[in-house]
Amino acid sequence: MIASAFKRAKTLPLSGKVGLTLVLFWLAVALFGPMLAPYPVGAFVAYDVFEGQSAAHWLGSDYLGRDVLSRLLSGARYTVGLAAAAAMLASATGTALALTAAVGGAKVEEPLSRFMDMLISIPSKIFSLVLVAAFGSSLPLLLLIAAITYVPGNYRIARALAVNLAQMDYVQVARARGEGRFHIAITEILPNMIHPLLADFGLRFVFIVLLLSGLSFLGLGVQPPDADLGSLVRENISGLGEGALAILAPAVAIATLTVGVNLLIDALPGRGKGR
Amino acid sequence: MAGASSQSGMKAALSLIGKRFASSLLTLLLVSVTIFVIAQLLPGDAAQEALGQSATAEQVAALRHEMGLDRPAYVRYASWLTGMVSGDPGQSMVANMPVAGVIAERLPNSLLLAALTALVAVPVALTIGIGSAMNRGGRIDRALNIATLSMVAVPEFLVATIAVLIFSVKLRWLPSIALASEEMGWGDYLRGVAMPILTLSVVVIAQMARMTRAAVIDQMDRPYVEMAVLKGVAPVQVVLKHIMPNAIAPIVNAMALSLSYLLGGAVIVETIFNYPGLASLMVNAVTSRDMPLLQACAMIFCAAYLLLMLIADVTAILANPRLRAQ
């Protein structure tokens, strides 16, 4: 399996290879980064604030004299972990609802689709701001808010796929055989929409990374002492005037992560047309 | 004969547009219900929040009555909605001013920023989009594809940070805070908003250029273009004289859709540069949990978004040759 994945990766265009490398790199950082951190996350270790690059501090020090590299490694785990979990939750919910709509008949589909159409016409940042104001922003709530915000988008794509597949002959045959709706949805329809759904999952992940780091940047996302990459940009904003590495490094980290995913999805053969 | 058919086509288009308009209004109404319901889910209520922990039960009850919180939810929704429609969405809790007044101060700033961004972004996006369509599959096209694809995924605050580093820290050309005030002349104002516009433009340009390219390429595959190429029309003429008249509606459609990215982008950009617009007002409303103000801001953003979607759909309807009057 690893060999076939490797073969596949070799056929990607250069931009796809770059994207794949970036994605794998950030996944590895999210998994193992905190173990490799040279200093404890909250420790004041540098002599000065906003130090430049040095052998002791590869990415300099932050506004309190903490090691930027160590904080970045731990922040990446929050960003990647939260966004991946939220994207999975959003995709699973959206797809489950879409399958329900596809096999449930007009009575189920009409109200569900109208409701999702309504939710999709609230701009996602605005929607999440209202949700944050109402619920607050603890880590589980942030995960939930990001997921809720992007369920409608996934639903719309999954429903279009599922409704098409539900018309196919082999699904009609399954229906004539007397298979239950649940069985048809899971074993006949779902396996055939996995590929476009994976591409959509990647897009949701990018949107959610940008949303969550945007919220953290506004001070409405991950709250101290926890910090994701967006919080790192926010807390070091006073270093902007000196062009500190402490502010540039986390911002570049977010961009390489999202651009990497985007390049990878774009290079996949037969990718789904997202937004 | 032709006149009659174009007239009935016009009628069909008008009735489609009318339906689309009605459905937008209905959506906006449902959106207002959603926003109202979410805002009411606030744990604890506004009266308790305003008075703090030490308030007695009587004080809270009195304030609840004064704020009308003791009425049933649907009555409160109805009075909020009629207030919104008649231009009085209530009292801002933090500023202790009518919400309408606070918003009236900020809204023009945001509209101006959006208009200026569109003014910059549209020509650039058109050039990139059409340019890469003409070079389809070539080096320039592929390079632009990667560039726009990456720009779509870059967070606004990275663009803003890099812009500040270059233009205010290194070159010292522009101020890093965009203050807008009455006394400022146009020159100062433009210097102040140059970086916010630049930051907002990046994502909008990337999105718009990608959609423009798709619209032009969609036309390029049509037989009439092949005909024009075969009879020896120069490539630039093919694009300007033959493709553009047919691609203009999909392009306007693409523009309306991409400009909706401004709404989300403005939230970050106005905050970074301290621009006194509606989006930064909304962020403040979230921080201070000023629900009447937040609800009003959210409704304005949603209405703007729906309006852009409506424009996109109406151009698509008008562009449909079966409906378009000749």
PDB file of C-alpha atoms in Angstrom, chain B residues 120-317:
ATOM      1  CA  VAL B 120      -8.246  48.161  -7.978  1.00  0.00           C
ATOM      2  CA  ALA B 121      -9.094  44.466  -8.091  1.00  0.00           C
ATOM      3  CA  VAL B 122     -11.402  44.299 -11.116  1.00  0.00           C
ATOM      4  CA  PRO B 123      -8.996  45.577 -13.818  1.00  0.00           C
ATOM      5  CA  VAL B 124      -6.073  43.559 -12.453  1.00  0.00           C
ATOM      6  CA  ALA B 125      -8.166  40.398 -12.176  1.00  0.00           C
ATOM      7  CA  LEU B 126      -9.548  40.841 -15.698  1.00  0.00           C
ATOM      8  CA  THR B 127      -6.050  41.264 -17.116  1.00  0.00           C
ATOM      9  CA  ILE B 128      -4.727  38.190 -15.317  1.00  0.00           C
ATOM     10  CA  GLY B 129      -7.801  36.099 -16.112  1.00  0.00           C
ATOM     11  CA  ILE B 130      -7.969  36.947 -19.806  1.00  0.00           C
ATOM     12  CA  GLY B 131      -4.189  36.838 -20.171  1.00  0.00           C
ATOM     13  CA  SER B 132      -3.909  33.351 -18.755  1.00  0.00           C
ATOM     14  CA  ALA B 133      -6.914  32.151 -20.772  1.00  0.00           C
ATOM     15  CA  MET B 134      -5.228  33.320 -23.991  1.00  0.00           C
ATOM     16  CA  ASN B 135      -2.084  31.482 -22.968  1.00  0.00           C
ATOM     17  CA  ARG B 136      -4.023  28.368 -21.950  1.00  0.00           C
ATOM     18  CA  GLY B 137      -1.733  25.479 -21.070  1.00  0.00           C
ATOM     19  CA  GLY B 138       1.340  27.646 -21.634  1.00  0.00           C
ATOM     20  CA  ARG B 139       3.997  28.656 -19.152  1.00  0.00           C
ATOM     21  CA  ILE B 140       2.429  31.966 -18.174  1.00  0.00           C
ATOM     22  CA  ASP B 141      -0.925  30.266 -17.637  1.00  0.00           C
ATOM     23  CA  ARG B 142       0.547  27.586 -15.423  1.00  0.00           C
ATOM     24  CA  ALA B 143       2.575  30.104 -13.421  1.00  0.00           C
ATOM     25  CA  LEU B 144      -0.476  32.305 -12.935  1.00  0.00           C
ATOM     26  CA  ASN B 145      -2.540  29.258 -11.968  1.00  0.00           C
ATOM     27  CA  ILE B 146      -0.102  28.357  -9.199  1.00  0.00           C
ATOM     28  CA  ALA B 147       0.136  31.997  -8.119  1.00  0.00           C
ATOM     29  CA  THR B 148      -3.624  32.565  -7.860  1.00  0.00           C
ATOM     30  CA  LEU B 149      -4.150  29.143  -6.304  1.00  0.00           C
ATOM     31  CA  SER B 150      -1.661  30.044  -3.580  1.00  0.00           C
ATOM     32  CA  MET B 151      -2.981  33.563  -3.094  1.00  0.00           C
ATOM     33  CA  VAL B 152      -6.482  32.220  -2.408  1.00  0.00           C
ATOM     34  CA  ALA B 153      -5.151  30.250   0.560  1.00  0.00           C
ATOM     35  CA  VAL B 154      -2.925  32.910   2.136  1.00  0.00           C
ATOM     36  CA  PRO B 155      -4.398  34.380   5.325  1.00  0.00           C
ATOM     37  CA  GLU B 156      -5.107  38.127   5.150  1.00  0.00           C
ATOM     38  CA  PHE B 157      -2.923  38.856   8.134  1.00  0.00           C
ATOM     39  CA  LEU B 158       0.168  37.448   6.420  1.00  0.00           C
ATOM     40  CA  VAL B 159      -0.393  39.725   3.424  1.00  0.00           C
ATOM     41  CA  ALA B 160      -1.003  42.620   5.806  1.00  0.00           C
ATOM     42  CA  THR B 161       2.112  41.831   7.860  1.00  0.00           C
ATOM     43  CA  ILE B 162       4.342  41.616   4.800  1.00  0.00           C
ATOM     44  CA  ALA B 163       2.845  44.830   3.408  1.00  0.00           C
ATOM     45  CA  VAL B 164       3.527  46.662   6.672  1.00  0.00           C
ATOM     46  CA  LEU B 165       7.082  45.298   6.775  1.00  0.00           C
ATOM     47  CA  ILE B 166       7.784  46.488   3.246  1.00  0.00           C
ATOM     48  CA  PHE B 167       5.888  49.766   2.997  1.00  0.00           C
ATOM     49  CA  SER B 168       5.984  51.207   6.492  1.00  0.00           C
ATOM     50  CA  VAL B 169       8.977  49.585   8.188  1.00  0.00           C
ATOM     51  CA  LYS B 170      11.521  49.312   5.375  1.00  0.00           C
ATOM     52  CA  LEU B 171      10.439  51.959   2.866  1.00  0.00           C
ATOM     53  CA  ARG B 172       8.545  54.234   5.290  1.00  0.00           C
ATOM     54  CA  TRP B 173       6.111  55.244   2.549  1.00  0.00           C
ATOM     55  CA  LEU B 174       2.840  54.467   4.232  1.00  0.00           C
ATOM     56  CA  PRO B 175       1.408  54.714   7.749  1.00  0.00           C
ATOM     57  CA  SER B 176       0.684  51.334   9.335  1.00  0.00           C
ATOM     58  CA  ILE B 177      -2.614  52.508  10.806  1.00  0.00           C
ATOM     59  CA  ALA B 178      -5.470  53.560   8.569  1.00  0.00           C
ATOM     60  CA  LEU B 179      -7.316  56.326  10.349  1.00  0.00           C
ATOM     61  CA  ALA B 180     -10.218  57.832   8.499  1.00  0.00           C
ATOM     62  CA  SER B 181     -11.553  61.137   9.717  1.00  0.00           C
ATOM     63  CA  GLU B 182     -13.468  64.120   8.428  1.00  0.00           C
ATOM     64  CA  GLU B 183     -10.532  66.520   8.442  1.00  0.00           C
ATOM     65  CA  MET B 184      -8.284  64.312   6.356  1.00  0.00           C
ATOM     66  CA  GLY B 185      -7.789  65.290   2.748  1.00  0.00           C
ATOM     67  CA  TRP B 186      -8.092  62.720  -0.028  1.00  0.00           C
ATOM     68  CA  GLY B 187      -4.320  62.380  -0.323  1.00  0.00           C
ATOM     69  CA  ASP B 188      -3.873  61.434   3.328  1.00  0.00           C
ATOM     70  CA  TYR B 189      -6.894  59.191   3.200  1.00  0.00           C
ATOM     71  CA  LEU B 190      -5.598  57.286   0.197  1.00  0.00           C
ATOM     72  CA  ARG B 191      -2.163  56.880   1.795  1.00  0.00           C
ATOM     73  CA  GLY B 192      -3.903  55.521   4.871  1.00  0.00           C
ATOM     74  CA  VAL B 193      -6.058  53.002   3.053  1.00  0.00           C
ATOM     75  CA  ALA B 194      -3.470  51.917   0.490  1.00  0.00           C
ATOM     76  CA  MET B 195      -2.394  48.880   2.520  1.00  0.00           C
ATOM     77  CA  PRO B 196      -5.886  47.781   3.567  1.00  0.00           C
ATOM     78  CA  ILE B 197      -6.877  47.924  -0.107  1.00  0.00           C
ATOM     79  CA  LEU B 198      -3.757  46.023  -1.160  1.00  0.00           C
ATOM     80  CA  THR B 199      -4.421  43.305   1.424  1.00  0.00           C
ATOM     81  CA  LEU B 200      -8.073  42.915   0.528  1.00  0.00           C
ATOM     82  CA  SER B 201      -7.288  42.929  -3.176  1.00  0.00           C
ATOM     83  CA  VAL B 202      -4.939  39.947  -3.058  1.00  0.00           C
ATOM     84  CA  VAL B 203      -7.576  37.323  -2.265  1.00  0.00           C
ATOM     85  CA  VAL B 204     -10.278  39.002  -4.372  1.00  0.00           C
ATOM     86  CA  ILE B 205      -7.981  39.312  -7.399  1.00  0.00           C
ATOM     87  CA  ALA B 206      -6.934  35.674  -7.154  1.00  0.00           C
ATOM     88  CA  GLN B 207     -10.514  34.453  -6.910  1.00  0.00           C
ATOM     89  CA  MET B 208     -11.801  36.735  -9.645  1.00  0.00           C
ATOM     90  CA  ALA B 209      -8.939  35.969 -12.024  1.00  0.00           C
ATOM     91  CA  ARG B 210      -9.556  32.225 -11.702  1.00  0.00           C
ATOM     92  CA  MET B 211     -13.250  32.604 -12.435  1.00  0.00           C
ATOM     93  CA  THR B 212     -12.631  35.020 -15.328  1.00  0.00           C
ATOM     94  CA  ARG B 213     -10.190  32.554 -16.867  1.00  0.00           C
ATOM     95  CA  ALA B 214     -12.774  29.793 -16.593  1.00  0.00           C
ATOM     96  CA  ALA B 215     -15.463  31.990 -18.198  1.00  0.00           C
ATOM     97  CA  VAL B 216     -13.236  32.969 -21.132  1.00  0.00           C
ATOM     98  CA  ILE B 217     -12.009  29.416 -21.694  1.00  0.00           C
ATOM     99  CA  ASP B 218     -15.597  28.195 -21.690  1.00  0.00           C
ATOM    100  CA  GLN B 219     -16.231  30.497 -24.653  1.00  0.00           C
ATOM    101  CA  MET B 220     -12.966  29.597 -26.403  1.00  0.00           C
ATOM    102  CA  ASP B 221     -14.167  26.045 -26.951  1.00  0.00           C
ATOM    103  CA  ARG B 222     -17.239  27.198 -28.889  1.00  0.00           C
ATOM    104  CA  PRO B 223     -17.409  26.737 -32.682  1.00  0.00           C
ATOM    105  CA  TYR B 224     -17.778  30.475 -33.428  1.00  0.00           C
ATOM    106  CA  VAL B 225     -14.363  31.108 -31.932  1.00  0.00           C
ATOM    107  CA  GLU B 226     -12.816  28.341 -34.007  1.00  0.00           C
ATOM    108  CA  MET B 227     -14.450  29.949 -37.057  1.00  0.00           C
ATOM    109  CA  ALA B 228     -12.955  33.343 -36.213  1.00  0.00           C
ATOM    110  CA  VAL B 229      -9.514  31.802 -35.683  1.00  0.00           C
ATOM    111  CA  LEU B 230      -9.744  29.864 -38.944  1.00  0.00           C
ATOM    112  CA  LYS B 231     -10.647  32.938 -40.945  1.00  0.00           C
ATOM    113  CA  GLY B 232      -7.455  34.506 -39.652  1.00  0.00           C
ATOM    114  CA  VAL B 233      -8.559  37.019 -37.033  1.00  0.00           C
ATOM    115  CA  ALA B 234      -5.696  38.090 -34.773  1.00  0.00           C
ATOM    116  CA  PRO B 235      -5.783  36.472 -31.288  1.00  0.00           C
ATOM    117  CA  VAL B 236      -6.277  39.785 -29.474  1.00  0.00           C
ATOM    118  CA  GLN B 237      -9.167  40.656 -31.807  1.00  0.00           C
ATOM    119  CA  VAL B 238     -10.712  37.227 -31.246  1.00  0.00           C
ATOM    120  CA  VAL B 239     -10.749  37.854 -27.532  1.00  0.00           C
ATOM    121  CA  LEU B 240     -11.914  41.461 -27.637  1.00  0.00           C
ATOM    122  CA  LYS B 241     -14.445  41.342 -30.491  1.00  0.00           C
ATOM    123  CA  HIS B 242     -15.710  37.783 -30.421  1.00  0.00           C
ATOM    124  CA  ILE B 243     -15.250  36.303 -26.979  1.00  0.00           C
ATOM    125  CA  MET B 244     -15.716  39.275 -24.672  1.00  0.00           C
ATOM    126  CA  PRO B 245     -19.291  40.186 -25.686  1.00  0.00           C
ATOM    127  CA  ASN B 246     -20.304  36.615 -24.904  1.00  0.00           C
ATOM    128  CA  ALA B 247     -18.187  36.195 -21.794  1.00  0.00           C
ATOM    129  CA  ILE B 248     -19.133  39.493 -20.195  1.00  0.00           C
ATOM    130  CA  ALA B 249     -22.135  38.092 -18.290  1.00  0.00           C
ATOM    131  CA  PRO B 250     -20.277  35.119 -16.775  1.00  0.00           C
ATOM    132  CA  ILE B 251     -17.477  37.538 -15.881  1.00  0.00           C
ATOM    133  CA  VAL B 252     -19.852  39.944 -14.119  1.00  0.00           C
ATOM    134  CA  ASN B 253     -21.263  36.894 -12.374  1.00  0.00           C
ATOM    135  CA  ALA B 254     -17.741  35.901 -11.296  1.00  0.00           C
ATOM    136  CA  MET B 255     -17.045  39.428 -10.065  1.00  0.00           C
ATOM    137  CA  ALA B 256     -20.145  39.545  -7.880  1.00  0.00           C
ATOM    138  CA  LEU B 257     -19.239  36.171  -6.380  1.00  0.00           C
ATOM    139  CA  SER B 258     -15.614  37.135  -5.725  1.00  0.00           C
ATOM    140  CA  LEU B 259     -16.509  40.497  -4.235  1.00  0.00           C
ATOM    141  CA  SER B 260     -18.411  38.601  -1.546  1.00  0.00           C
ATOM    142  CA  TYR B 261     -14.975  37.532  -0.245  1.00  0.00           C
ATOM    143  CA  LEU B 262     -14.524  41.172   0.718  1.00  0.00           C
ATOM    144  CA  LEU B 263     -17.106  40.736   3.467  1.00  0.00           C
ATOM    145  CA  GLY B 264     -15.050  38.111   5.309  1.00  0.00           C
ATOM    146  CA  GLY B 265     -11.695  39.687   4.494  1.00  0.00           C
ATOM    147  CA  ALA B 266     -12.787  43.051   5.836  1.00  0.00           C
ATOM    148  CA  VAL B 267     -13.226  41.556   9.318  1.00  0.00           C
ATOM    149  CA  ILE B 268      -9.495  40.832   9.569  1.00  0.00           C
ATOM    150  CA  VAL B 269      -8.168  43.752   7.550  1.00  0.00           C
ATOM    151  CA  GLU B 270     -10.136  46.502   9.295  1.00  0.00           C
ATOM    152  CA  THR B 271      -8.986  45.159  12.648  1.00  0.00           C
ATOM    153  CA  ILE B 272      -5.301  44.931  11.727  1.00  0.00           C
ATOM    154  CA  PHE B 273      -5.141  48.440  10.346  1.00  0.00           C
ATOM    155  CA  ASN B 274      -7.531  49.918  12.919  1.00  0.00           C
ATOM    156  CA  TYR B 275      -9.794  51.072  10.121  1.00  0.00           C
ATOM    157  CA  PRO B 276     -13.026  52.500  11.549  1.00  0.00           C
ATOM    158  CA  GLY B 277     -15.405  50.405   9.458  1.00  0.00           C
ATOM    159  CA  LEU B 278     -18.377  48.158  10.044  1.00  0.00           C
ATOM    160  CA  ALA B 279     -16.373  44.925  10.280  1.00  0.00           C
ATOM    161  CA  SER B 280     -14.104  46.133  13.077  1.00  0.00           C
ATOM    162  CA  LEU B 281     -17.229  47.453  14.811  1.00  0.00           C
ATOM    163  CA  MET B 282     -18.683  43.957  14.616  1.00  0.00           C
ATOM    164  CA  VAL B 283     -15.528  42.418  16.104  1.00  0.00           C
ATOM    165  CA  ASN B 284     -15.791  44.880  18.987  1.00  0.00           C
ATOM    166  CA  ALA B 285     -19.424  43.926  19.419  1.00  0.00           C
ATOM    167  CA  VAL B 286     -18.378  40.259  19.729  1.00  0.00           C
ATOM    168  CA  THR B 287     -15.678  41.073  22.276  1.00  0.00           C
ATOM    169  CA  SER B 288     -18.040  43.142  24.407  1.00  0.00           C
ATOM    170  CA  ARG B 289     -21.031  40.848  23.727  1.00  0.00           C
ATOM    171  CA  ASP B 290     -23.091  43.810  22.588  1.00  0.00           C
ATOM    172  CA  MET B 291     -25.848  41.686  21.053  1.00  0.00           C
ATOM    173  CA  PRO B 292     -28.120  44.377  19.528  1.00  0.00           C
ATOM    174  CA  LEU B 293     -25.137  45.898  17.744  1.00  0.00           C
ATOM    175  CA  LEU B 294     -23.831  42.467  16.684  1.00  0.00           C
ATOM    176  CA  GLN B 295     -27.205  41.382  15.307  1.00  0.00           C
ATOM    177  CA  ALA B 296     -27.559  44.569  13.282  1.00  0.00           C
ATOM    178  CA  CYS B 297     -24.017  44.283  11.855  1.00  0.00           C
ATOM    179  CA  ALA B 298     -24.543  40.612  10.985  1.00  0.00           C
ATOM    180  CA  MET B 299     -27.790  41.449   9.184  1.00  0.00           C
ATOM    181  CA  ILE B 300     -26.078  44.158   7.127  1.00  0.00           C
ATOM    182  CA  PHE B 301     -23.316  41.751   6.086  1.00  0.00           C
ATOM    183  CA  CYS B 302     -25.833  39.046   5.199  1.00  0.00           C
ATOM    184  CA  ALA B 303     -27.951  41.502   3.214  1.00  0.00           C
ATOM    185  CA  ALA B 304     -24.857  42.665   1.303  1.00  0.00           C
ATOM    186  CA  TYR B 305     -23.899  39.058   0.589  1.00  0.00           C
ATOM    187  CA  LEU B 306     -27.390  38.184  -0.639  1.00  0.00           C
ATOM    188  CA  LEU B 307     -27.409  41.300  -2.804  1.00  0.00           C
ATOM    189  CA  LEU B 308     -24.150  40.240  -4.487  1.00  0.00           C
ATOM    190  CA  MET B 309     -25.520  36.734  -5.050  1.00  0.00           C
ATOM    191  CA  LEU B 310     -28.690  38.262  -6.494  1.00  0.00           C
ATOM    192  CA  ILE B 311     -26.656  40.406  -8.899  1.00  0.00           C
ATOM    193  CA  ALA B 312     -24.665  37.320  -9.926  1.00  0.00           C
ATOM    194  CA  ASP B 313     -27.824  35.327 -10.627  1.00  0.00           C
ATOM    195  CA  VAL B 314     -29.622  38.142 -12.412  1.00  0.00           C
ATOM    196  CA  THR B 315     -26.692  38.631 -14.815  1.00  0.00           C
ATOM    197  CA  ALA B 316     -26.712  34.884 -15.423  1.00  0.00           C
ATOM    198  CA  ILE B 317     -30.444  35.013 -16.227  1.00  0.00           C
TER     199      ILE B 317
END
